[in-house]
């Protein structure tokens, strides 16, 4: 389970450059950017805030996100 305090300070690494980049938690294991729709997996309680990882899931609907997220190489 991700710490609420950590969740509060995390931002989308793309949108933070020009906007707020606020994220919201989906299915307890995904952080979804409100601005661009990138989705960052939380694996083993660690949020993976990589742009390339967020890019992979832009077109995936929130309902279709896999739980748990697939392992990252
Ligand atoms: Zn974003």
Short mmCIF file of N, CA, C and O and ligand atoms in Angstrom, two decimals:
data_model
loop_
_atom_site.label_atom_id
_atom_site.label_comp_id
_atom_site.label_asym_id
_atom_site.label_seq_id
_atom_site.Cartn_x
_atom_site.Cartn_y
_atom_site.Cartn_z
N UNK A 1 0.85 -1.21 0.00
CA UNK A 1 0.00 0.00 0.00
C UNK A 1 0.88 1.25 0.00
O UNK A 1 1.79 1.38 0.81
N UNK A 2 0.59 2.13 -0.91
CA UNK A 2 1.39 3.34 -1.03
C UNK A 2 1.02 4.34 0.07
O UNK A 2 -0.14 4.45 0.47
N UNK A 3 2.02 5.02 0.56
CA UNK A 3 1.80 6.00 1.63
C UNK A 3 1.08 7.23 1.08
O UNK A 3 1.50 7.78 0.06
N UNK A 4 0.01 7.67 1.74
CA UNK A 4 -0.71 8.87 1.28
C UNK A 4 0.20 10.10 1.16
O UNK A 4 0.05 10.90 0.25
N UNK A 5 1.15 10.24 2.06
CA UNK A 5 2.04 11.40 2.01
C UNK A 5 2.91 11.38 0.76
O UNK A 5 3.18 12.42 0.16
N UNK A 6 3.32 10.18 0.37
CA UNK A 6 4.11 10.05 -0.84
C UNK A 6 3.26 10.39 -2.05
O UNK A 6 3.69 11.09 -2.97
N UNK A 7 2.05 9.89 -2.04
CA UNK A 7 1.13 10.14 -3.15
C UNK A 7 0.93 11.64 -3.37
O UNK A 7 0.85 12.12 -4.49
N UNK A 8 0.89 12.37 -2.30
CA UNK A 8 0.64 13.81 -2.40
C UNK A 8 1.75 14.57 -3.10
O UNK A 8 1.50 15.60 -3.72
N UNK A 9 2.96 14.10 -2.97
CA UNK A 9 4.07 14.86 -3.57
C UNK A 9 4.43 14.40 -4.97
O UNK A 9 5.15 15.09 -5.68
N UNK A 10 3.93 13.23 -5.37
CA UNK A 10 4.25 12.72 -6.70
C UNK A 10 3.51 13.52 -7.77
O UNK A 10 2.35 13.88 -7.60
N UNK A 11 4.20 13.76 -8.89
CA UNK A 11 3.59 14.46 -10.01
C UNK A 11 4.01 13.78 -11.30
O UNK A 11 5.07 13.15 -11.37
N UNK A 12 3.22 13.97 -12.35
CA UNK A 12 3.58 13.45 -13.66
C UNK A 12 4.85 14.16 -14.14
O UNK A 12 4.88 15.39 -14.20
N UNK A 13 5.90 13.39 -14.47
CA UNK A 13 7.17 14.01 -14.86
C UNK A 13 7.09 14.79 -16.18
O UNK A 13 7.96 15.61 -16.46
N UNK A 14 6.07 14.54 -16.97
CA UNK A 14 5.88 15.28 -18.22
C UNK A 14 5.17 16.60 -17.95
O UNK A 14 5.63 17.68 -18.33
N UNK A 15 4.05 16.53 -17.25
CA UNK A 15 3.19 17.70 -17.10
C UNK A 15 3.69 18.68 -16.05
O UNK A 15 3.32 19.85 -16.08
N UNK A 16 4.53 18.22 -15.14
CA UNK A 16 5.03 19.12 -14.11
C UNK A 16 5.82 20.28 -14.71
O UNK A 16 5.97 21.33 -14.11
N UNK A 17 6.29 20.08 -15.93
CA UNK A 17 7.07 21.13 -16.58
C UNK A 17 6.24 22.38 -16.85
O UNK A 17 6.75 23.49 -16.81
N UNK A 18 4.96 22.18 -17.16
CA UNK A 18 4.13 23.33 -17.53
C UNK A 18 2.84 23.46 -16.73
O UNK A 18 2.21 24.50 -16.73
N UNK A 19 2.44 22.37 -16.08
CA UNK A 19 1.16 22.38 -15.36
C UNK A 19 1.36 21.78 -13.98
O UNK A 19 2.48 21.66 -13.49
N UNK A 20 0.26 21.37 -13.37
CA UNK A 20 0.33 20.78 -12.04
C UNK A 20 0.77 19.32 -12.08
O UNK A 20 1.47 18.86 -11.19
N UNK A 21 0.33 18.60 -13.11
CA UNK A 21 0.69 17.19 -13.21
C UNK A 21 0.14 16.35 -12.09
O UNK A 21 0.77 15.39 -11.66
N UNK A 22 -1.05 16.68 -11.63
CA UNK A 22 -1.63 15.93 -10.51
C UNK A 22 -2.00 14.52 -10.94
O UNK A 22 -2.45 14.28 -12.06
N UNK A 23 -1.80 13.60 -10.03
CA UNK A 23 -2.08 12.18 -10.28
C UNK A 23 -3.21 11.71 -9.39
O UNK A 23 -3.40 12.23 -8.29
N UNK A 24 -3.95 10.74 -9.88
CA UNK A 24 -4.89 10.08 -8.98
C UNK A 24 -4.69 8.58 -9.02
O UNK A 24 -4.25 8.01 -10.01
N UNK A 25 -5.02 7.95 -7.90
CA UNK A 25 -4.77 6.52 -7.72
C UNK A 25 -5.92 5.72 -8.30
O UNK A 25 -7.10 5.99 -8.02
N UNK A 26 -5.58 4.72 -9.12
CA UNK A 26 -6.58 3.84 -9.71
C UNK A 26 -6.24 2.41 -9.34
O UNK A 26 -5.08 1.98 -9.48
N UNK A 27 -7.23 1.69 -8.86
CA UNK A 27 -7.07 0.26 -8.52
C UNK A 27 -5.94 0.04 -7.52
O UNK A 27 -5.34 -1.04 -7.52
N UNK A 28 -5.60 1.03 -6.75
CA UNK A 28 -4.55 0.94 -5.72
C UNK A 28 -3.15 0.74 -6.30
O UNK A 28 -2.17 0.76 -5.56
N UNK A 29 -3.02 0.52 -7.60
CA UNK A 29 -1.71 0.17 -8.15
C UNK A 29 -1.31 0.99 -9.36
O UNK A 29 -0.30 0.69 -10.00
N UNK A 30 -2.09 2.00 -9.69
CA UNK A 30 -1.75 2.85 -10.83
C UNK A 30 -1.92 4.31 -10.46
O UNK A 30 -2.88 4.67 -9.77
N UNK A 31 -1.01 5.14 -10.95
CA UNK A 31 -1.13 6.58 -10.80
C UNK A 31 -1.43 7.16 -12.17
O UNK A 31 -0.64 7.02 -13.11
N UNK A 32 -2.57 7.80 -12.30
CA UNK A 32 -3.02 8.32 -13.58
C UNK A 32 -2.95 9.84 -13.58
O UNK A 32 -3.46 10.49 -12.66
N UNK A 33 -2.31 10.40 -14.61
CA UNK A 33 -2.18 11.85 -14.72
C UNK A 33 -3.47 12.46 -15.24
O UNK A 33 -4.01 12.01 -16.25
N UNK A 34 -3.96 13.47 -14.56
CA UNK A 34 -5.20 14.11 -14.96
C UNK A 34 -5.04 14.90 -16.25
O UNK A 34 -6.00 15.15 -16.97
N UNK A 35 -3.83 15.34 -16.54
CA UNK A 35 -3.60 16.22 -17.68
C UNK A 35 -3.41 15.44 -18.98
O UNK A 35 -4.05 15.73 -19.98
N UNK A 36 -2.52 14.46 -18.97
CA UNK A 36 -2.14 13.79 -20.22
C UNK A 36 -2.63 12.35 -20.32
O UNK A 36 -2.53 11.75 -21.38
N UNK A 37 -3.10 11.79 -19.22
CA UNK A 37 -3.59 10.42 -19.27
C UNK A 37 -2.51 9.36 -19.20
O UNK A 37 -2.80 8.17 -19.34
N UNK A 38 -1.25 9.77 -19.00
CA UNK A 38 -0.22 8.75 -18.79
C UNK A 38 -0.53 8.02 -17.48
O UNK A 38 -1.07 8.62 -16.54
N UNK A 39 -0.14 6.74 -17.45
CA UNK A 39 -0.44 5.92 -16.29
C UNK A 39 0.84 5.25 -15.81
O UNK A 39 1.51 4.56 -16.57
N UNK A 40 1.15 5.48 -14.55
CA UNK A 40 2.40 4.99 -13.97
C UNK A 40 2.09 3.87 -12.98
O UNK A 40 1.30 4.06 -12.05
N UNK A 41 2.73 2.70 -13.19
CA UNK A 41 2.44 1.56 -12.30
C UNK A 41 3.12 1.71 -10.95
O UNK A 41 4.18 2.33 -10.83
N UNK A 42 2.51 1.13 -9.94
CA UNK A 42 3.15 1.00 -8.63
C UNK A 42 3.46 -0.48 -8.47
O UNK A 42 2.55 -1.30 -8.37
N UNK A 43 4.74 -0.81 -8.51
CA UNK A 43 5.13 -2.22 -8.37
C UNK A 43 5.88 -2.40 -7.06
O UNK A 43 6.84 -1.69 -6.78
N UNK A 44 5.42 -3.37 -6.27
CA UNK A 44 5.99 -3.64 -4.96
C UNK A 44 6.07 -2.36 -4.13
O UNK A 44 7.10 -2.06 -3.51
N UNK A 45 5.00 -1.60 -4.17
CA UNK A 45 4.86 -0.36 -3.39
C UNK A 45 5.76 0.77 -3.87
O UNK A 45 5.85 1.81 -3.22
N UNK A 46 6.43 0.59 -4.99
CA UNK A 46 7.28 1.65 -5.52
C UNK A 46 6.64 2.25 -6.77
O UNK A 46 6.45 1.55 -7.77
N UNK A 47 6.29 3.53 -6.74
CA UNK A 47 5.76 4.17 -7.96
C UNK A 47 6.85 4.30 -9.01
O UNK A 47 7.95 4.78 -8.72
N UNK A 48 6.55 3.83 -10.21
CA UNK A 48 7.54 3.88 -11.30
C UNK A 48 7.22 5.10 -12.16
O UNK A 48 6.39 5.06 -13.06
N UNK A 49 7.91 6.20 -11.86
CA UNK A 49 7.59 7.48 -12.50
C UNK A 49 8.49 7.72 -13.72
O UNK A 49 9.16 8.74 -13.82
N UNK A 50 8.50 6.75 -14.62
CA UNK A 50 9.28 6.89 -15.85
C UNK A 50 8.37 7.31 -16.99
O UNK A 50 7.30 6.72 -17.18
N UNK A 51 8.81 8.31 -17.74
CA UNK A 51 7.98 8.81 -18.84
C UNK A 51 7.68 7.70 -19.84
O UNK A 51 6.55 7.54 -20.29
N UNK A 52 8.70 6.91 -20.16
CA UNK A 52 8.48 5.84 -21.15
C UNK A 52 7.48 4.82 -20.64
O UNK A 52 6.74 4.21 -21.42
N UNK A 53 7.44 4.62 -19.35
CA UNK A 53 6.47 3.69 -18.78
C UNK A 53 5.06 4.29 -18.84
O UNK A 53 4.10 3.63 -19.21
N UNK A 54 4.96 5.57 -18.51
CA UNK A 54 3.68 6.25 -18.61
C UNK A 54 3.14 6.26 -20.03
O UNK A 54 1.94 6.10 -20.25
N UNK A 55 4.04 6.41 -20.99
CA UNK A 55 3.65 6.44 -22.40
C UNK A 55 2.96 5.15 -22.85
O UNK A 55 2.06 5.17 -23.68
N UNK A 56 3.40 4.03 -22.29
CA UNK A 56 2.88 2.73 -22.72
C UNK A 56 1.38 2.60 -22.49
O UNK A 56 0.70 1.84 -23.16
N UNK A 57 0.87 3.36 -21.51
CA UNK A 57 -0.50 3.12 -21.04
C UNK A 57 -1.44 4.27 -21.34
O UNK A 57 -2.59 4.28 -20.88
N UNK A 58 -0.97 5.24 -22.13
CA UNK A 58 -1.81 6.40 -22.43
C UNK A 58 -3.15 5.98 -23.04
O UNK A 58 -4.20 6.51 -22.68
N UNK A 59 -3.09 5.02 -23.96
CA UNK A 59 -4.30 4.64 -24.70
C UNK A 59 -5.14 3.59 -23.98
O UNK A 59 -6.21 3.23 -24.45
N UNK A 60 -4.65 3.13 -22.85
CA UNK A 60 -5.38 2.09 -22.12
C UNK A 60 -6.38 2.74 -21.17
O UNK A 60 -6.03 3.64 -20.41
N UNK A 61 -7.62 2.29 -21.24
CA UNK A 61 -8.65 2.82 -20.33
C UNK A 61 -8.33 2.41 -18.90
O UNK A 61 -7.75 1.35 -18.66
N UNK A 62 -8.72 3.25 -17.96
CA UNK A 62 -8.46 2.94 -16.56
C UNK A 62 -9.01 1.57 -16.17
O UNK A 62 -8.38 0.81 -15.43
N UNK A 63 -10.18 1.25 -16.69
CA UNK A 63 -10.81 -0.03 -16.36
C UNK A 63 -10.02 -1.22 -16.89
O UNK A 63 -10.17 -2.33 -16.40
N UNK A 64 -9.22 -0.97 -17.92
CA UNK A 64 -8.48 -2.07 -18.55
C UNK A 64 -7.06 -2.24 -18.02
O UNK A 64 -6.32 -3.11 -18.48
N UNK A 65 -6.65 -1.41 -17.10
CA UNK A 65 -5.30 -1.53 -16.55
C UNK A 65 -5.15 -2.84 -15.80
O UNK A 65 -6.00 -3.21 -15.00
N UNK A 66 -4.06 -3.57 -16.06
CA UNK A 66 -3.86 -4.85 -15.40
C UNK A 66 -3.46 -4.69 -13.93
O UNK A 66 -2.72 -3.78 -13.58
N UNK A 67 -4.00 -5.58 -13.11
CA UNK A 67 -3.64 -5.61 -11.69
C UNK A 67 -3.23 -7.03 -11.34
O UNK A 67 -4.01 -7.96 -11.55
N UNK A 68 -2.03 -7.23 -10.81
CA UNK A 68 -1.02 -6.19 -10.61
C UNK A 68 -0.41 -5.76 -11.93
O UNK A 68 -0.52 -6.47 -12.93
N UNK A 69 0.25 -4.60 -11.96
CA UNK A 69 0.91 -4.16 -13.19
C UNK A 69 1.99 -5.16 -13.61
O UNK A 69 2.58 -5.80 -12.74
N UNK A 70 2.23 -5.29 -14.90
CA UNK A 70 3.27 -6.20 -15.37
C UNK A 70 4.64 -5.76 -14.87
O UNK A 70 4.88 -4.58 -14.64
N UNK A 71 5.52 -6.74 -14.69
CA UNK A 71 6.89 -6.44 -14.23
C UNK A 71 7.60 -5.57 -15.26
O UNK A 71 7.37 -5.68 -16.46
N UNK A 72 8.47 -4.71 -14.77
CA UNK A 72 9.22 -3.82 -15.63
C UNK A 72 10.65 -4.34 -15.77
O UNK A 72 11.27 -4.70 -14.77
N UNK A 73 11.12 -4.42 -16.98
CA UNK A 73 12.46 -4.95 -17.24
C UNK A 73 13.54 -3.99 -16.72
O UNK A 73 13.39 -2.79 -16.86
ZN1 LIG B 1 0.91 14.07 -17.40
#
